[in-house]
Phi, psi and omega in degrees: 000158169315180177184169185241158184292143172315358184256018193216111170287136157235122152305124196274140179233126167303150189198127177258075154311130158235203174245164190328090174230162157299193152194150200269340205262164193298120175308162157264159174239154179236167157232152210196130205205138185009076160069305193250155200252170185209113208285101158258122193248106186240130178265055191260174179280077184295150178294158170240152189257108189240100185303160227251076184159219194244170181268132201253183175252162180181157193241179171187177188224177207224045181007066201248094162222150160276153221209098166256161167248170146266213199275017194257052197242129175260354198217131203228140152225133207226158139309098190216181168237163177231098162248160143240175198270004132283336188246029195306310204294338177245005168269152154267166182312155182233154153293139185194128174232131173246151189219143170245153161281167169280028152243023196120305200292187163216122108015100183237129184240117165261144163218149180216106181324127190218091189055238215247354170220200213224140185228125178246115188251092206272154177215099187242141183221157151041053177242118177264102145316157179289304171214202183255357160245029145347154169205149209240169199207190190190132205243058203232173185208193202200123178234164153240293161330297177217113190297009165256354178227115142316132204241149142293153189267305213238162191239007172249024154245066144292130144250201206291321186265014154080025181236151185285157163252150180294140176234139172286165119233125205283122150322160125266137165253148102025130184259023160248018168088346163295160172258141189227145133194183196230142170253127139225174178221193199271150150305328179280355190276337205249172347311140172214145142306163148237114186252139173216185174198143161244161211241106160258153161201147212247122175034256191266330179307134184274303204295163197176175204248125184286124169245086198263166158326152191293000187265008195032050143240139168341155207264170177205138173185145177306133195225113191110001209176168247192141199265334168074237208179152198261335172272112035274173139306139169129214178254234167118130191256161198235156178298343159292355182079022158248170193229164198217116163272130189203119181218128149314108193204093160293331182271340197285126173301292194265113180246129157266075178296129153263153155227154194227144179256352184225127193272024190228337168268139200291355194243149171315154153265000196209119189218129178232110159312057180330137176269113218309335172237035136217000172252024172203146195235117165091217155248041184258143168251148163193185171194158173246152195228158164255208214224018189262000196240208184283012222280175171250320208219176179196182200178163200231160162236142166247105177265121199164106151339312220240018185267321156243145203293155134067018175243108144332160192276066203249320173258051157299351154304331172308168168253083190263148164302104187313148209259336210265009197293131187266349160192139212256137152267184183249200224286180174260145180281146174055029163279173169237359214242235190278324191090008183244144154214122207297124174310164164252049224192142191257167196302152144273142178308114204265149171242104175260002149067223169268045169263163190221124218288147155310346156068021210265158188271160203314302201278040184261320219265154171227108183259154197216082169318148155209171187238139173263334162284330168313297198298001165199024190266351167309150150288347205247025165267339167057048163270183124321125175334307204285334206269322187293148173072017175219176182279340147304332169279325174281325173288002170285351206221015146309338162305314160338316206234043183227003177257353151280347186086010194284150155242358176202166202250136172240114199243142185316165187308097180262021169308156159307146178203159151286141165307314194284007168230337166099177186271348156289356161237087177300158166237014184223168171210001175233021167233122144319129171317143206267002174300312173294006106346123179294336177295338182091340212253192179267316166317293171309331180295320200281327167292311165294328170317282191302353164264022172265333182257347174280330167302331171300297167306323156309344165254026175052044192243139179249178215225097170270159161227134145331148163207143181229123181222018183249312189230152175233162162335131171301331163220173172064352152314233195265333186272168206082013194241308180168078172310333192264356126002264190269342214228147191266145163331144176278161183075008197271134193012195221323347195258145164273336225270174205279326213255039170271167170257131190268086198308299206271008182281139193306307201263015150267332158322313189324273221324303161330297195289304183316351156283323192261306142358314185278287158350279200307295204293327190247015183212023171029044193296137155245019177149167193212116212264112193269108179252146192090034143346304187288339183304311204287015186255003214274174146264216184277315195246036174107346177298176178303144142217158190246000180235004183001121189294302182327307185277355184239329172280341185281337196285330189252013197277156168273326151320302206254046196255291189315317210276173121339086176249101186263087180285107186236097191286003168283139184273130199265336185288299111324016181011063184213146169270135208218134205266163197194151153240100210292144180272112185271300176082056185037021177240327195281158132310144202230150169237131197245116163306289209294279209316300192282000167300306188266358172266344159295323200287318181275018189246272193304002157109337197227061162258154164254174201267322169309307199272343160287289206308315171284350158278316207293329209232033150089007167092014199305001206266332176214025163254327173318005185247078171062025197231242190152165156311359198257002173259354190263130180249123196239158191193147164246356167230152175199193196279027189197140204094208174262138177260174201307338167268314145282007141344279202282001201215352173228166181190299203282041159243124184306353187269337164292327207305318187303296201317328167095001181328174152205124178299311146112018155152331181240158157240160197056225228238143191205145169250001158317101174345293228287323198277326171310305178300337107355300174291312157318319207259327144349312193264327178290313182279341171263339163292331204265336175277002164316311211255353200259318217240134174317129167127168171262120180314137171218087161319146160245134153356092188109330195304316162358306201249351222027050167312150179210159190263337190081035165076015163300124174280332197278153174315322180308299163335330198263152203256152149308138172318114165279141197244345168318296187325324202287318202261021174271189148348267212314298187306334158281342165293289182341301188307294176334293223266336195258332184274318179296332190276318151309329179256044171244333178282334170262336169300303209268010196313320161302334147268340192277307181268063174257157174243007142233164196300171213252188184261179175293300191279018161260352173242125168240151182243159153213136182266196159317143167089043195018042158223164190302156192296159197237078167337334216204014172250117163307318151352306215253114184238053198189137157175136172258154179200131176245145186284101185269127158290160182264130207259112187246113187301152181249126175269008168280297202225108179239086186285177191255346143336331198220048177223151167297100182298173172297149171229133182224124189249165181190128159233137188237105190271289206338155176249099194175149168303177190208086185275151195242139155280102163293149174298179174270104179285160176327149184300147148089008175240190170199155185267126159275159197241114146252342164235166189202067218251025163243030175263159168292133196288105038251005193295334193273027132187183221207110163283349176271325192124129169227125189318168190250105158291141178278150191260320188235181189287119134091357147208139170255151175259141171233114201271127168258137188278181186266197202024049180213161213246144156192163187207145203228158177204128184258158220175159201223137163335312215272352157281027155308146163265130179281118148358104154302348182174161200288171180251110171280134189237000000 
């Protein structure tokens, strides 16, 4: 397309709109002659413009950014005024575009709201005629939709097939040799083009030389509307209230903003066919509207062979969904496209009053996965309709994560989705789904989020999101906007599948960063666990990078330097995780896959003592490259698969083998003691090495309470929160035992929490028999460690009362007893057993501790039964610790 020389500027300019209708009555022409015009009104059948549907309603924004080009630009639009001297007083800024013809000359078109209608001020200069009775004439019509048919003005120019015909009109010339004249028209008649050509012809002859643009097409410009700025993307409002529509399509021939005044009719009322050279800069297309007139709601058509990939153009019909809307309504009955269309409305405003994000540092935090409509959409959360399942519901039930002791929240993909694809496919990226809203609506969504995160902080709760930016909804996403774009070729590395996203390509990179961006500044968002990672490392045509552009720029943007950024490599496509070796640049985090493998494999008996130890000490096999443990995010369950419970209750399916499960002697659900009780100490031994072991923890939803899928892997399977579940047995020992352990993670934060790895001479290991562990025999299901704290003198006092003790853990998968020898603790102190976890519920775990008799002189013994857990701390009467809370039984 044309583009302008680097001295030529676009500008900010004013624009006056009402709204679209026909109208019966005749435009005028001026002839415009030494300074003064002089009004000829012909009451002929001029064409009119009657959109080929209805006539819409429609707002617009306003830019004040500047646009340079380079030297190849035949079209300017600048800021100036056009008065005359009677009528100065009502004009206003006007638009003005110059164009060359194909013989040379140049074309200057103003157009300016002059009182209640819009006047077009055509200009031709240093255009070589044939002879000196030449006669230049102006060829024009009015389109809105489609830019090959012409509309009527009027319902008595019709012709027999209801298509508008070109109406001539005649120059002046000028006593500087231009040709001039000004068309106007009603206000109500616009928006519209004015597509014209000029026309010379000698003396009397009607026939005559046709004259188009050097692009040899009709000349074109907006009348009523505003040609806007390609920058930012989206919708965006001006201080005046007018709006700037701006979407991307390298591919697209054609883009058609619709607007619509009623959310309930399948058809635009009002569609304007952007003009490929003065409504598009690049590949951006866009335009500006003011704000006077009803439209509500708007949407785009893309035209074009090449907008979609293995498709013919049969859905250009579609309404696709602004990529940049910042709030969506909901669907159109009979769209074909996403069913969404971006509101015409600005966000509304929030008082977030003094919150402040909590900062907390990485290895402080214990996250708490959720589905935000699950966690309270149960009856037994004893909400309200409108309130359960929403994010007003998850803030009713803060209190929940504050009797585990969580500080922070990781919550499931909550972007827009289809049901039918679930929230791990999004079709949106800058709104909450509007299901989450108590209202239902995008608003309500966008308001109840932001009082949830702000109340989560008033608790010292931080706030994460899931976010999937590697795949969208299998339709009604991003395609049809310029599929070769946004979507990789099928079959282009590991995926066949249609929705994958071409991450690292520049304008989905935009898309991307402006999204995470938007979350942090307008939703005080603390970070964002990116899942199916390994995607993002891929190139434009599916290779490796060892250097992913995406990925290093979210690791250096300065908007996002504070937050939390979380690389999580399961693929939502295959529900499986896939190993990759992530490029961190020391900022990014891992959800560590190796931790919950090997501590199932070694809870079911067939692990080595080598791959527990290197989970127990924070992952150094991949954390150990300038990162720490404070990078490893650890889970032993999660919101996909099996949950903790049927961890311990299915196995005995090819569809389990991956999963790493043990049934613990029956599969599925039983009244065998022995195997229940099996299964209790089980669930009890993958929370406490959760909780136990360097890095940061991550509960899932339900585990809490023992919830089950019935041994289901798909996601669709896992149930809403029983808020019941909290008040049996099993659920109050859990809560207990999950609350005691955070906050043992934080009394004891020099060993638990750390963010760098612990030293050599801070660790002893041992195995069974007081010898050393046998690393790498399979065999061998038993291994101990004792934690030395570092003995830091108090320089008032330094009695051994006010130094931090030893912690000594010991696990026994075997199924057989185990006697443990404790090292010999400090004079005047003794080692206390605070978990056990093949004790009876409430003994089996204890905040103050409960002694160790000694067996021999300066040691004590311990017999631990098998598939159990334990931990010891050595401590003097006079260190006891007060409860956080009571142990209820």
């Amino acid at each position: 397309m044309a583009t302008l020389p680097p001295s030529l500027a676009i500008r900010p300019c004013c624009l006056i709109c009402g709204a679209s209708q026909s109208s019966k009555s005749s435009p005028a022409y001026h002839y415009i002659c030494r300074n003064q015009i002089r009004y000829g009104i012909e009451n002929t059948d001029l064409e009119r413009k009657l959109i080929c549907g209805e006539v819409a309603k429609t707002s617009y924004r306003h830019l004040n950014s500047k646009v340079y080009a380079t030297s190849r630009v035949f079209i300017e639009e600048t800021e100036q005024r056009v008065t005359t001297i009677t009528e100065a007083e009502d004009m206003l800024k006007s638009l003005t575009y110059l164009f060359w013809t194909e013989i040379g000359g140049q074309v200057k078109v103003s157009v300016r709201k002059k009182n209640v209608k819009y006047a077009v001020y055509v200009e031709v200069s240093s255009l070589q005629l044939h002879g000196s009775d030449d006669r230049l004439l102006l060829s024009w019509g009015i389109y809105r939709d489609d830019s090959s048919c012409f509309i009527h003005l009027d319902a008595q120019s019709s012709t027999p097939d209801g298509r508008a015909t070109t109406r001539e009109t005649p120059f002046i010339q000028n006593t500087k040799g231009r040709f001039v004249l000004e068309l106007d028209f009603e206000e109500k008649q616009i928006p519209f083009y004015l597509s014209f050509l000029l026309k010379s012809s000698l003396g009397s002859d009607p026939s005559g030389s046709e004259i188009r643009s050097h692009r040899k097409t009709n000349f074109c410009v907006p009348v009523g509307f505003g040609s806007g700025y390609p920058a930012p993307l989206g919708l965006t409002f001006s201080p005046d209230g007018s709006m700037n529509f701006s979407i991307f399509s390298r591919n697209a021939e054609s883009v058609v903003l619709c607007l619509y005044d009623d959310m309930t009719t399948d058809e635009p009322t009002l569609e304007l066919d952007l003009d490929p050279y003065t409504n598009r800069s690049g590949d951006v297309w866009h335009a500006s509207l003011e704000s006077a007139w009803t439209s509500v709601s708007y949407g785009y058509r893309c035209k074009g062979a090449l907008t979609q990939r293995n498709k013919v153009d049969t859905d250009a019909g579609e309404i696709l969904l602004d990529p940049y809307a910042k709030i969506i309504g909901n669907s159109i009955p009979g769209n074909r496209g996403s069913g969404y269309l971006g509101r015409l409305c600005k966000e509304p405003a929030f008082d977030w009053g003094d919150d402040v994000h909590p900062n907390l540092p990485m290895e402080k935090l214990a996250v708490y996965r959720l589905n935000v409509r699950h966690f309270t959409e149960h009856k037994s959360s004893q909400l309200p309709k409108d309130v359960a399942g929403t994010f007003s519901g998850l803030t009713e039930k803060l209190q929940h994560f504050k009797d585990l002791s969580m500080n922070a929240v990781l919550l499931e993909p909550i972007f827009s989705f289809h049901e039918q694809n679930g929230p791990y496919f999004p079709c949106h990226f800058f709104s909450p789904t509007n299901q989450y809203g108590p209202s239902g609506d995008s608003i309500s969504a966008i308001n109840s989020m932001k009082e949830m995160v702000k109340k989560l902080h008033a608790n010292g709760i931080e706030v994460l999101l899931e976010v999937a930016f590697t795949h969208t909804a299998v339709g009604g996403a991003l395609q049809g906007i310029d599929d070769l774009s946004y979507y990789y070729s099928n079959g282009v590395g590991d995926s066949e599948a249609t929705n994958s996203l071409n991450c690292n390509y520049p304008i989905v990179q935009q898309l991307i960063l402006d999204s995470l961006r938007y979350w942090v500044t307008e939703f005080h968002v603390d970070g964002f666990c990116f899942i199916n990672a390994s995607s993002l490392m891929r190139g434009f045509h599916g290779e490796h990078l060892s250097r992913p552009p995406l990925v290093e720029a979210i690791a250096f943007d300065p908007f996002l330097s504070k937050i939390k950024i979380i690389a999580d490599c399961w693929d939502p496509h295959d529900m499986l995780p896939k190993e990759a070796h992530f490029p961190h640049w020391k900022k990014w985090a891992e959800i560590n896959t190796k931790f919950c493998n090997d501590v199932r494999n070694f809870w079911r008996g067939e692990g080595l003592l080598s791959s527990l130890a290197t989970r127990l000490c924070g992952s150094g096999d991949t954390f150990s490259d300038g990162r720490g443990p404070a990078f490893s995010f650890n889970f032993t369950a999660r919101s996909f698969g099996l949950t903790l419970v049927d961890l311990v209750s299915f196995s005995n399916t090819d569809a389990l083998a991956s999963h790493l499960s043990w049934n613990c002697g029956e599969e599925g659900p039983t009244d065998n003691t022995a195997v229940l009780e099996m299964r209790l100490k089980q669930i009890r031994n993958f929370l406490f090495v959760l909780y136990i072991s360097l890095g940061v923890p991550i509960l899932n939803m339900g585990d809490e309470c023992g919830q089950s899928s019935g041994g289901s892997l798909a996601y669709a399977d896992r149930q809403p929160f029983d808020w019941n579940a909290l008040r049996t047995g099993f659920g109050i020992q859990t809560t207990q035992f999950i609350s005691f352990l955070n906050s043992l993670r934080m009394r004891r934060s020099d060993l638990l929490q750390k963010r760098s790895f612990l030293k050599e001479e801070n660790i002893d290991w041992h195995g069974n028999d007081q010898s050393p562990p046998r690393w790498e025999d399979p065999s061998c299901k038993f291994l101990a460690v004792t934690l030395k704290a570092d003995k830091v003198e108090c320089p008032l006092n330094s009695e051994s009362s006010h130094l931090r003790g030893d912690l000594f853990i010991a696990f026994n998968a075997a199924d057989h007893l185990e006697s443990v020898i404790l090292p010999e603790p400090p004079e005047g102190m003794s080692w206390r057993r605070l978990v056990d976890t093949a004790l009876p519920f409430p003994g089996f775990f204890s905040i103050n501790g409960e002694p160790i008799p000694e067996q021999m002189e300066g040691l004590a013994a311990y017999e631990m039964k098998s598939h159990s857990s334990a931990l010891f701390e050595v401590g003097s009467p006079s260190n006891q610790t007060t409860p956080p809370f009571k142990i209820q039984s």
